[in-house]
PDB file of C-alpha atoms in Angstrom:
ATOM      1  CA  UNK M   1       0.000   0.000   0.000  1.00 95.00           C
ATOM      2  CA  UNK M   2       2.714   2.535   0.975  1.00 95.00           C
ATOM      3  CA  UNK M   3       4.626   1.622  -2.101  1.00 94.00           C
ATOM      4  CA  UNK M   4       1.598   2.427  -4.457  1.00 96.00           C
ATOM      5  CA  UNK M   5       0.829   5.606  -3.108  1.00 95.00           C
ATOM      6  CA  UNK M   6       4.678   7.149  -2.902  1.00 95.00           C
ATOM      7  CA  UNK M   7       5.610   4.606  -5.601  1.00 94.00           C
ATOM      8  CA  UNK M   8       2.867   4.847  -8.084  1.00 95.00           C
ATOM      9  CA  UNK M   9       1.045   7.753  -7.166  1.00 94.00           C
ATOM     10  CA  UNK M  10      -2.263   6.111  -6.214  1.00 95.00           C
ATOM     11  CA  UNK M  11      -4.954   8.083  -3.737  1.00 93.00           C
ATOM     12  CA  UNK M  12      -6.064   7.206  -0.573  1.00 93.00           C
ATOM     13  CA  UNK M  13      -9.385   6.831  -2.263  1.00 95.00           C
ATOM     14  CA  UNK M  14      -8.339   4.607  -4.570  1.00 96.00           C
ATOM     15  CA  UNK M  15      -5.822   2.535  -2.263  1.00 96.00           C
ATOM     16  CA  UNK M  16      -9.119   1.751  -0.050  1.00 97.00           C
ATOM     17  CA  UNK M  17     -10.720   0.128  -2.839  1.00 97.00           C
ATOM     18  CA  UNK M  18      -8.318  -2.135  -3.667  1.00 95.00           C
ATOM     19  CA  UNK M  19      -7.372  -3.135  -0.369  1.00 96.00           C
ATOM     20  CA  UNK M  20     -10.996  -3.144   0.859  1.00 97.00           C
ATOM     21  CA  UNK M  21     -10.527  -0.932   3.753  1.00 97.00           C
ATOM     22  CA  UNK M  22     -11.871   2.678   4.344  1.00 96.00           C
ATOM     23  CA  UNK M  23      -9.590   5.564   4.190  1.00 94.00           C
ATOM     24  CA  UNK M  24      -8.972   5.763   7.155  1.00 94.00           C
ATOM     25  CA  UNK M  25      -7.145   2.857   7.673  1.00 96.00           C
ATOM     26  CA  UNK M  26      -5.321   3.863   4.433  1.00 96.00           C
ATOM     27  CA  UNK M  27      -4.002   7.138   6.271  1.00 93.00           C
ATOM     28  CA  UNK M  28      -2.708   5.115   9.003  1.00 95.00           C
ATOM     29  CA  UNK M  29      -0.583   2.675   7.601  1.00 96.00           C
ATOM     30  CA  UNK M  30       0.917   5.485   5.304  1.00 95.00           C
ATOM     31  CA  UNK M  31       1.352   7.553   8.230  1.00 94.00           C
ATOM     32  CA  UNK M  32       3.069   4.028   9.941  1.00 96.00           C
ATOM     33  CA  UNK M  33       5.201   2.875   7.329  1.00 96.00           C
ATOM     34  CA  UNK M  34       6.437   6.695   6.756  1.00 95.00           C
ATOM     35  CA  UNK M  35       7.316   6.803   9.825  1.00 96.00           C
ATOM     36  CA  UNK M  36       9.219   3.265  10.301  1.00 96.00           C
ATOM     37  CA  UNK M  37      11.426   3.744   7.173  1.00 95.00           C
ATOM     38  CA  UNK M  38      12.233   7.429   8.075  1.00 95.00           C
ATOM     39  CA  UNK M  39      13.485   5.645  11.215  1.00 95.00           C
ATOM     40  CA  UNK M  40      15.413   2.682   9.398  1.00 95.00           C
ATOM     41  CA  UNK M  41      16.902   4.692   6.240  1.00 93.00           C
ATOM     42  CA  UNK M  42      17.410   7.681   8.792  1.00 90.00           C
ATOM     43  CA  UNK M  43      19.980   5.456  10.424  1.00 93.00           C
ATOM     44  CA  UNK M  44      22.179   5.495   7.292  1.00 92.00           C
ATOM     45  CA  UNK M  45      25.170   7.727   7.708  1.00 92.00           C
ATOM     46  CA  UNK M  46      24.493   9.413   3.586  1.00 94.00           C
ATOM     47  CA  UNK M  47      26.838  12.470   4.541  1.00 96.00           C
ATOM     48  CA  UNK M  48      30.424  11.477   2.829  1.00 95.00           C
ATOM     49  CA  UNK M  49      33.379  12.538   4.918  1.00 95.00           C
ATOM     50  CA  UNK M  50      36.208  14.450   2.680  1.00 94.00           C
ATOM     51  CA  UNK M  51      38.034  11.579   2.170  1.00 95.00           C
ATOM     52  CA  UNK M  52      35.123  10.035   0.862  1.00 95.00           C
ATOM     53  CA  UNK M  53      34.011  12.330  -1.490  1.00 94.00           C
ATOM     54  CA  UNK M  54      37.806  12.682  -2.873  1.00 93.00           C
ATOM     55  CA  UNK M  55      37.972   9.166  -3.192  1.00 93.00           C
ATOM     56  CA  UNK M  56      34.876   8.577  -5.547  1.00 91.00           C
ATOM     57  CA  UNK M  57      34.891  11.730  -7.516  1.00 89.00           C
ATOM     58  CA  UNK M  58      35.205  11.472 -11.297  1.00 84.00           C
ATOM     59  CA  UNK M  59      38.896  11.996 -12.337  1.00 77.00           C
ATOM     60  CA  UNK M  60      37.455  14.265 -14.532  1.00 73.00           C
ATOM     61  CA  UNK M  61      35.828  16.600 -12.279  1.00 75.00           C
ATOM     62  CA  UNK M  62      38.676  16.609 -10.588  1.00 83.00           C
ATOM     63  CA  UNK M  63      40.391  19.591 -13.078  1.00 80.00           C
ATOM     64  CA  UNK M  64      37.469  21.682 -12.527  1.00 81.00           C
ATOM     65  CA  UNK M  65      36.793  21.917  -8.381  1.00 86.00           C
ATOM     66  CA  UNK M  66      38.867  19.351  -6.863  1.00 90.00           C
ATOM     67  CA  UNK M  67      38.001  20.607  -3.325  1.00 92.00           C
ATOM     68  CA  UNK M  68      34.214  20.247  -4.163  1.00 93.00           C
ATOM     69  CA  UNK M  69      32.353  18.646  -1.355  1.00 95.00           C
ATOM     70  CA  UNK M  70      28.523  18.827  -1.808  1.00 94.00           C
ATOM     71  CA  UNK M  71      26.507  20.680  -5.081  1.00 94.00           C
ATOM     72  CA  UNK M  72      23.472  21.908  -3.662  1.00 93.00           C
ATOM     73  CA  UNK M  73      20.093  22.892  -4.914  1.00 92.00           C
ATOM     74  CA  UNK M  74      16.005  23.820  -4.042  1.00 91.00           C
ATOM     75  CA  UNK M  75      13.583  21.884  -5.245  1.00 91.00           C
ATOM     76  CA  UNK M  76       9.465  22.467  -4.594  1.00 90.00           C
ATOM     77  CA  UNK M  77       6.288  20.388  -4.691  1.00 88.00           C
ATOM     78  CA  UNK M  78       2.790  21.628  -4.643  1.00 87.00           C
ATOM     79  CA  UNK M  79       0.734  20.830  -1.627  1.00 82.00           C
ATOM     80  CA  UNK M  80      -3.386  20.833  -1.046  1.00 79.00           C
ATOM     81  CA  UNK M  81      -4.436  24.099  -0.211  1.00 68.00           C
ATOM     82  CA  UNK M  82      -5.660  24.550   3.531  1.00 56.00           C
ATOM     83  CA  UNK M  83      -8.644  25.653   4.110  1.00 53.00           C
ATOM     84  CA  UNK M  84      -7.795  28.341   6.547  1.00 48.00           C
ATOM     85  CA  UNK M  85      -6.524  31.545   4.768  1.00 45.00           C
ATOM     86  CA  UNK M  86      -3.948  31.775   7.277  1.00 47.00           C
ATOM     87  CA  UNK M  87      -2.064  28.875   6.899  1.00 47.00           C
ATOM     88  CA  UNK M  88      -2.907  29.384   2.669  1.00 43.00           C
ATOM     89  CA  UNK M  89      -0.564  32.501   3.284  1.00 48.00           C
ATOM     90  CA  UNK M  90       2.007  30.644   5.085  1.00 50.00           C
ATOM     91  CA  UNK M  91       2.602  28.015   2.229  1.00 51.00           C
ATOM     92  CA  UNK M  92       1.895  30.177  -0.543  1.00 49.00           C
ATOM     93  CA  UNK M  93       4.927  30.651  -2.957  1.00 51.00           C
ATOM     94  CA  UNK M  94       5.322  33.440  -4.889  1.00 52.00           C
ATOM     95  CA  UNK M  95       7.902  31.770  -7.090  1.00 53.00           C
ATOM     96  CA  UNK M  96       5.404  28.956  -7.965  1.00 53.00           C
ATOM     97  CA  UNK M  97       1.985  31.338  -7.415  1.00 54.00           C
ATOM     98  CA  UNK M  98       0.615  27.987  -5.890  1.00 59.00           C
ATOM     99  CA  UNK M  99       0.766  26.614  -2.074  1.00 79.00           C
ATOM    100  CA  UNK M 100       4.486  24.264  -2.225  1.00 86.00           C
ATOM    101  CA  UNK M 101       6.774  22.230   0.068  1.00 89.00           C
ATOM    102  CA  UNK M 102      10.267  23.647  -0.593  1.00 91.00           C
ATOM    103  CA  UNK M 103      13.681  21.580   0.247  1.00 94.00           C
ATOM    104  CA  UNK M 104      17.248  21.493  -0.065  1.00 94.00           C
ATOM    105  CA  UNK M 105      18.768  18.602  -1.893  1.00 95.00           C
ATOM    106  CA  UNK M 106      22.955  17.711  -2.019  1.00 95.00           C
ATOM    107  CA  UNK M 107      24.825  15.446  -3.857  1.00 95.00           C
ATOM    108  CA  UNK M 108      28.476  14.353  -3.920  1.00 93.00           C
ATOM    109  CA  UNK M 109      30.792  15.120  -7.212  1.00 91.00           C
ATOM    110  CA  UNK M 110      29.757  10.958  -7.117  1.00 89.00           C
ATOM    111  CA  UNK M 111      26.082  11.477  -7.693  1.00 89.00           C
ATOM    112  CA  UNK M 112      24.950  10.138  -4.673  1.00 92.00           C
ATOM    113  CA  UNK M 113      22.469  12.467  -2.412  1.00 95.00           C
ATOM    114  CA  UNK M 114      24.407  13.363   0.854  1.00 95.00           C
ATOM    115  CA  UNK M 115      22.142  15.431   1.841  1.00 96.00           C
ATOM    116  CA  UNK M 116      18.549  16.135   2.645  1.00 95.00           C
ATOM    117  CA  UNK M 117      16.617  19.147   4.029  1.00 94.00           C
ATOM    118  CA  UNK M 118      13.693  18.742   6.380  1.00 93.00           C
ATOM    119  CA  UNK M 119      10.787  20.206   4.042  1.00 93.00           C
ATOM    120  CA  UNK M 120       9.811  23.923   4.701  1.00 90.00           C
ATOM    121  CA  UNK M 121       6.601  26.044   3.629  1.00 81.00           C
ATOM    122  CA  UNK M 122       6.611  27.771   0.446  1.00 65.00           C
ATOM    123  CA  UNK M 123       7.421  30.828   1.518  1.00 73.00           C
ATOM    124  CA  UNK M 124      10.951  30.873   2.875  1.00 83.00           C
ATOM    125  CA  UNK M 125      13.559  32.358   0.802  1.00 82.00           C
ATOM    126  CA  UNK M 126      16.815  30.475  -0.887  1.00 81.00           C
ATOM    127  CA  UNK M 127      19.220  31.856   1.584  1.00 80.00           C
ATOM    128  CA  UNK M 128      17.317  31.607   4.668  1.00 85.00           C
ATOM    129  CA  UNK M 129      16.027  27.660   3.825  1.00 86.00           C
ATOM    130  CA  UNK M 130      19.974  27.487   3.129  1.00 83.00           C
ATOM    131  CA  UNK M 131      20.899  28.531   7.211  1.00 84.00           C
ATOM    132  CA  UNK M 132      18.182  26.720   8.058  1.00 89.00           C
ATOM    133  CA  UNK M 133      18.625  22.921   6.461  1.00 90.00           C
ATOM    134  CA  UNK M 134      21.740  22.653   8.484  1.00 90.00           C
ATOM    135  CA  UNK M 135      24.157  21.900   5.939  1.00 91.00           C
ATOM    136  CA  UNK M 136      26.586  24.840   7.060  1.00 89.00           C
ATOM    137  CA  UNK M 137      27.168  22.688  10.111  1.00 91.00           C
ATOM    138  CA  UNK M 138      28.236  19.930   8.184  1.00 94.00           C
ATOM    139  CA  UNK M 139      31.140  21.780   6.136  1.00 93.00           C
ATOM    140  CA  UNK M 140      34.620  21.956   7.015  1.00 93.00           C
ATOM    141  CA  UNK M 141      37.538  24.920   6.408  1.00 94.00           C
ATOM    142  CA  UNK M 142      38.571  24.126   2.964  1.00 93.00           C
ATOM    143  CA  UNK M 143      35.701  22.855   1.754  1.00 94.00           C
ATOM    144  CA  UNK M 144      33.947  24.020  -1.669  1.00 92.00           C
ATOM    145  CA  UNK M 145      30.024  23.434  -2.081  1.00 92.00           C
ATOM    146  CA  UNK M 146      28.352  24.421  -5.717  1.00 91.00           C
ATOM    147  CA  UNK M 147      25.215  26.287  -5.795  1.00 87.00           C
ATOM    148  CA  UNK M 148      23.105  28.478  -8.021  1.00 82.00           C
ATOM    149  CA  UNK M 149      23.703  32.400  -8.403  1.00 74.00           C
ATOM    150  CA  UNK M 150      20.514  32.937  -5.762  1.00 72.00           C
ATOM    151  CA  UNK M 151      22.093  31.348  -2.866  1.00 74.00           C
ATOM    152  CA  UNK M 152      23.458  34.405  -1.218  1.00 67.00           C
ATOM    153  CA  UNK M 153      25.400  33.089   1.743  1.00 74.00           C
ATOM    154  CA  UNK M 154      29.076  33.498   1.036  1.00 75.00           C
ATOM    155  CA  UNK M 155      29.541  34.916   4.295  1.00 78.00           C
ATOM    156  CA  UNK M 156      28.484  32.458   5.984  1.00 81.00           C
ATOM    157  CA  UNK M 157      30.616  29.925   4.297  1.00 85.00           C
ATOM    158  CA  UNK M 158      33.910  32.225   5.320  1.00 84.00           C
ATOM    159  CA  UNK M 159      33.077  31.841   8.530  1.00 84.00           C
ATOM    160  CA  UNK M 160      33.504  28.348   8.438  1.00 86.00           C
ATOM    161  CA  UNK M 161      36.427  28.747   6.214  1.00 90.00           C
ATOM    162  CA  UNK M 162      34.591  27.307   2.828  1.00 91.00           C
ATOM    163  CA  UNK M 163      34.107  28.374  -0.340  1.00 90.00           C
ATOM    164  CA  UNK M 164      30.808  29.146  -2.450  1.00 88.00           C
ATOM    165  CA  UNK M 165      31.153  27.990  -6.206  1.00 86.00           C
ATOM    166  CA  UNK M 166      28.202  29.695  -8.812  1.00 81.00           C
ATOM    167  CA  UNK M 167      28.247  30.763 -11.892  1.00 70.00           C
ATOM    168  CA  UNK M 168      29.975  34.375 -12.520  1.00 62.00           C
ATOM    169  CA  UNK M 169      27.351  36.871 -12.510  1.00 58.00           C
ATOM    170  CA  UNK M 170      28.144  38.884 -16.024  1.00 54.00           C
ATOM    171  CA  UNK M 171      28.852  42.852 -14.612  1.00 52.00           C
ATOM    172  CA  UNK M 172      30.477  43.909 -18.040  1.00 51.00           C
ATOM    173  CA  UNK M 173      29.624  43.444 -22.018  1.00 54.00           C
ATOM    174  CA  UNK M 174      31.426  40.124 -22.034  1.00 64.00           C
ATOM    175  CA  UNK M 175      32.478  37.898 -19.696  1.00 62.00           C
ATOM    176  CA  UNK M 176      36.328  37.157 -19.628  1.00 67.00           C
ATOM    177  CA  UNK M 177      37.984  33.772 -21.273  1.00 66.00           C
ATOM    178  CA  UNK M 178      38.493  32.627 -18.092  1.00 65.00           C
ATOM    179  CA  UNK M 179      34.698  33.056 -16.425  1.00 64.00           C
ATOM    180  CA  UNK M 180      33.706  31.323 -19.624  1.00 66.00           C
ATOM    181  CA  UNK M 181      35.304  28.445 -18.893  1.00 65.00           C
ATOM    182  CA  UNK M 182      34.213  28.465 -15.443  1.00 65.00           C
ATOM    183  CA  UNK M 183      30.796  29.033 -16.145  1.00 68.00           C
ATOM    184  CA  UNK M 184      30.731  26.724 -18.641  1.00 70.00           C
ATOM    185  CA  UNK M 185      31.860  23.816 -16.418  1.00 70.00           C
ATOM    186  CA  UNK M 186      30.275  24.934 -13.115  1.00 72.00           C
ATOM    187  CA  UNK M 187      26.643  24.936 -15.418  1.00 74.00           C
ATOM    188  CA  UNK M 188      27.693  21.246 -16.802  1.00 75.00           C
ATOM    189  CA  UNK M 189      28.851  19.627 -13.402  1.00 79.00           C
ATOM    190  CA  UNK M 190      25.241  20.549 -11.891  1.00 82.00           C
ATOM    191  CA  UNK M 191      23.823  18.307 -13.864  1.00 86.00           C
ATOM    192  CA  UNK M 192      24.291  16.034 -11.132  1.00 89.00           C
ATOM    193  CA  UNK M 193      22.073  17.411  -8.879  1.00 91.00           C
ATOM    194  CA  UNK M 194      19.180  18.254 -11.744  1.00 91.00           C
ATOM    195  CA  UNK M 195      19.423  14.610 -12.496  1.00 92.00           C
ATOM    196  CA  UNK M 196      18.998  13.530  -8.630  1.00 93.00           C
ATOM    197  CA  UNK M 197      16.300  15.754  -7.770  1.00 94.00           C
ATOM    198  CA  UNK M 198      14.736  14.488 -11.508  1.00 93.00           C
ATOM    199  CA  UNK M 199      15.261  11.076 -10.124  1.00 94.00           C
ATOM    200  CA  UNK M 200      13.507  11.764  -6.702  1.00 95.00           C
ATOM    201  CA  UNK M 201       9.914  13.403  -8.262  1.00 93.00           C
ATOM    202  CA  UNK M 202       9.927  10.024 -10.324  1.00 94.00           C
ATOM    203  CA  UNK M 203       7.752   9.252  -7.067  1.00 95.00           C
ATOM    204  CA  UNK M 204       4.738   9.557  -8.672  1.00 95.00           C
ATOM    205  CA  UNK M 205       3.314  11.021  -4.925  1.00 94.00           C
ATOM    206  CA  UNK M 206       4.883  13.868  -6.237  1.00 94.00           C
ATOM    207  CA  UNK M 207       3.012  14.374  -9.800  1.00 92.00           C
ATOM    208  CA  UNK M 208       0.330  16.074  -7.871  1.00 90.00           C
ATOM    209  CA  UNK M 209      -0.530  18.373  -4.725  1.00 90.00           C
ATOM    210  CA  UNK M 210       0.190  16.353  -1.735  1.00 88.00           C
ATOM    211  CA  UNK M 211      -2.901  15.674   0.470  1.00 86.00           C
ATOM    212  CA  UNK M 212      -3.492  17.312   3.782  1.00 83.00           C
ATOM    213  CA  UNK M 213      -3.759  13.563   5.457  1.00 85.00           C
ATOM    214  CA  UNK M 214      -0.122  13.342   4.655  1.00 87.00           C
ATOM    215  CA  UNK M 215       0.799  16.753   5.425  1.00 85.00           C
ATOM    216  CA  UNK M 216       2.364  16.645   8.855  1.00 87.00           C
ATOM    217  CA  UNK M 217       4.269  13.091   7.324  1.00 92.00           C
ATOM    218  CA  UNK M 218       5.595  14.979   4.629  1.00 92.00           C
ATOM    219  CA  UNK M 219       8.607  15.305   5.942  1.00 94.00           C
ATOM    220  CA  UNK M 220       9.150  11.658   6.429  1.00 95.00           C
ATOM    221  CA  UNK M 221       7.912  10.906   2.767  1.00 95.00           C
ATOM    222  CA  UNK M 222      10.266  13.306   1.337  1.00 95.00           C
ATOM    223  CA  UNK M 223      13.027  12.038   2.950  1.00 95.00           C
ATOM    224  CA  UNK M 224      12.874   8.468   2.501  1.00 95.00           C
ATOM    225  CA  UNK M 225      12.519   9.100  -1.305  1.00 95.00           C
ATOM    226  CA  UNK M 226      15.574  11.175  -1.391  1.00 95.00           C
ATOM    227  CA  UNK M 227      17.267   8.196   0.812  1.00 94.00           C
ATOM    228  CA  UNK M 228      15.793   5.388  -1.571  1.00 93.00           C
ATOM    229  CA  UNK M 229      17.343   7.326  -4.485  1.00 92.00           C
ATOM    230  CA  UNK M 230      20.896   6.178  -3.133  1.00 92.00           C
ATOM    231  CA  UNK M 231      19.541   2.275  -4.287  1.00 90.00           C
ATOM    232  CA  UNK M 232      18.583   3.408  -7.957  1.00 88.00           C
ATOM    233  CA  UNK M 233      22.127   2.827  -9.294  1.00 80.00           C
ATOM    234  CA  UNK M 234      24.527   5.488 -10.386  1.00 75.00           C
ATOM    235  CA  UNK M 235      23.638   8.698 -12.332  1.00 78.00           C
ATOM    236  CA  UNK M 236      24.955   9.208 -15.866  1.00 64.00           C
ATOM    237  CA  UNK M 237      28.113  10.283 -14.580  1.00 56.00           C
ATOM    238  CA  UNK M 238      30.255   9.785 -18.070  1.00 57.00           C
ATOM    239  CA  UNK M 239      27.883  11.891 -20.161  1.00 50.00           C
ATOM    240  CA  UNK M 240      28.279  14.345 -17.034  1.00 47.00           C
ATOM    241  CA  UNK M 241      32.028  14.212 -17.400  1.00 46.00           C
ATOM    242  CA  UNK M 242      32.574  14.484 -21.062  1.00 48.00           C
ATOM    243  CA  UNK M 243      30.921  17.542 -21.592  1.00 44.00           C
ATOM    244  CA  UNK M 244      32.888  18.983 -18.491  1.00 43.00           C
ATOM    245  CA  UNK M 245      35.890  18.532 -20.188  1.00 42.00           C
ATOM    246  CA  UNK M 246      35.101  19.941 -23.531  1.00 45.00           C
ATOM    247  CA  UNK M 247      34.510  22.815 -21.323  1.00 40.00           C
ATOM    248  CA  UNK M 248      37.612  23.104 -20.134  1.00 39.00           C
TER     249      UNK M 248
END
């Protein structure tokens, strides 16, 4: 049952018809079996040490950031509306113009998901979900994390003694050789985390607004998705890399 609904992308509606229970009970065992894998796949250590990371990144990648720990990225999904207008306003995303579930996604130079945000209304900005998710705890002095030009928080990576990696925001007619180059490779290597967060909304829960019975598991859902991704088998790392180095 909990596999067809995250899985498939059946509703509780339809679940209790072909299980022959009421929707209740549907709700419940969701609301179980969300819970009990968040609590089993939750016990997997998915955040690689540096050693790690060095170890299984692509020689290739290697000539663009070698010091690259985590590329990091937003991601939202739509969510019922509430009924009550003030908890509408709470969720509502302006980005989106609907009511979302926003979340922070990571993955290694590897491909593999390191990291997963707790899900957060629709409201919140890029740079404050960023402080929030926690993954500025996790970095170490030295350490280089990709992002997108909108996530403002460079000073908060000095302070930690890491280093923010975007794309060079173009302040002139052209951009130099060199920023090029860079930009060219930075917008190629974060493929890898289009492809993961691609890979996680192949739950078919995720094809439409999430219901309010599942709202306050939502969290737990999202999570073991992102976690399950890990199982799926590498991502297409050596079309990844190729392009990368025609970049450079």
């Amino acid at each position: 049952m909990f596999c067809l609904c995250v899985a498939a992308g059946l509703k509780e509606r339809v679940l209790a018809g072909k299980f022959g229970v009421s929707t209740d009970t549907v709700s419940c065992v969701l609301i179980t079996w969300s819970n009990y894998l968040y609590l089993v796949l939750g016990s997997v250590q998915i955040w690689m040490t540096r050693e790690q990371v060095r170890r299984t990144m692509p020689v290739k990648f290697q000539q663009v950031t070698p010091n690259l720990r985590v590329i990091v990225d937003c991601t939202e999904f739509r969510r019922k509306n509430p009924k009550a207008l003030t908890l509408h306003c709470e969720t509502f995303s302006t980005h989106k113009s609907y009511t979302t579930f926003k979340a922070l996604i990571g993955v290694a130079p590897s491909g593999a998901v390191t990291f997963a945000s707790k899900v957060f209304t629709g409201p919140i900005s890029v740079k404050e979900l960023a402080w929030q998710s926690g993954i500025l705890e996790l970095l170490e002095p030295g350490d280089e994390i990709m992002a997108d030009k909108d996530f403002f928080f460079e000073k908060a990576l000095v302070a930690v003694g890491a280093k923010l990696i975007t794309p060079p925001i173009k302040h002139k007619s052209h951009l130099s050789r060199e920023e090029t180059t860079r930009s060219q490779a930075t917008a190629r290597l974060r493929i890898l985390i289009e492809q993961a967060i691609r890979r996680i909304k192949e739950y078919r829960i995720w094809d439409s607004p999430v219901p309010l019975t599942l709202a306050g598991t939502v969290n737990q859902i999202w999570s073991c998705c992102c976690m399950m991704a890990n199982y799926q088998g590498p991502l297409n790392l050596e079309e990844t890399s190729s392009t990368i180095v025609q970049a450079i």
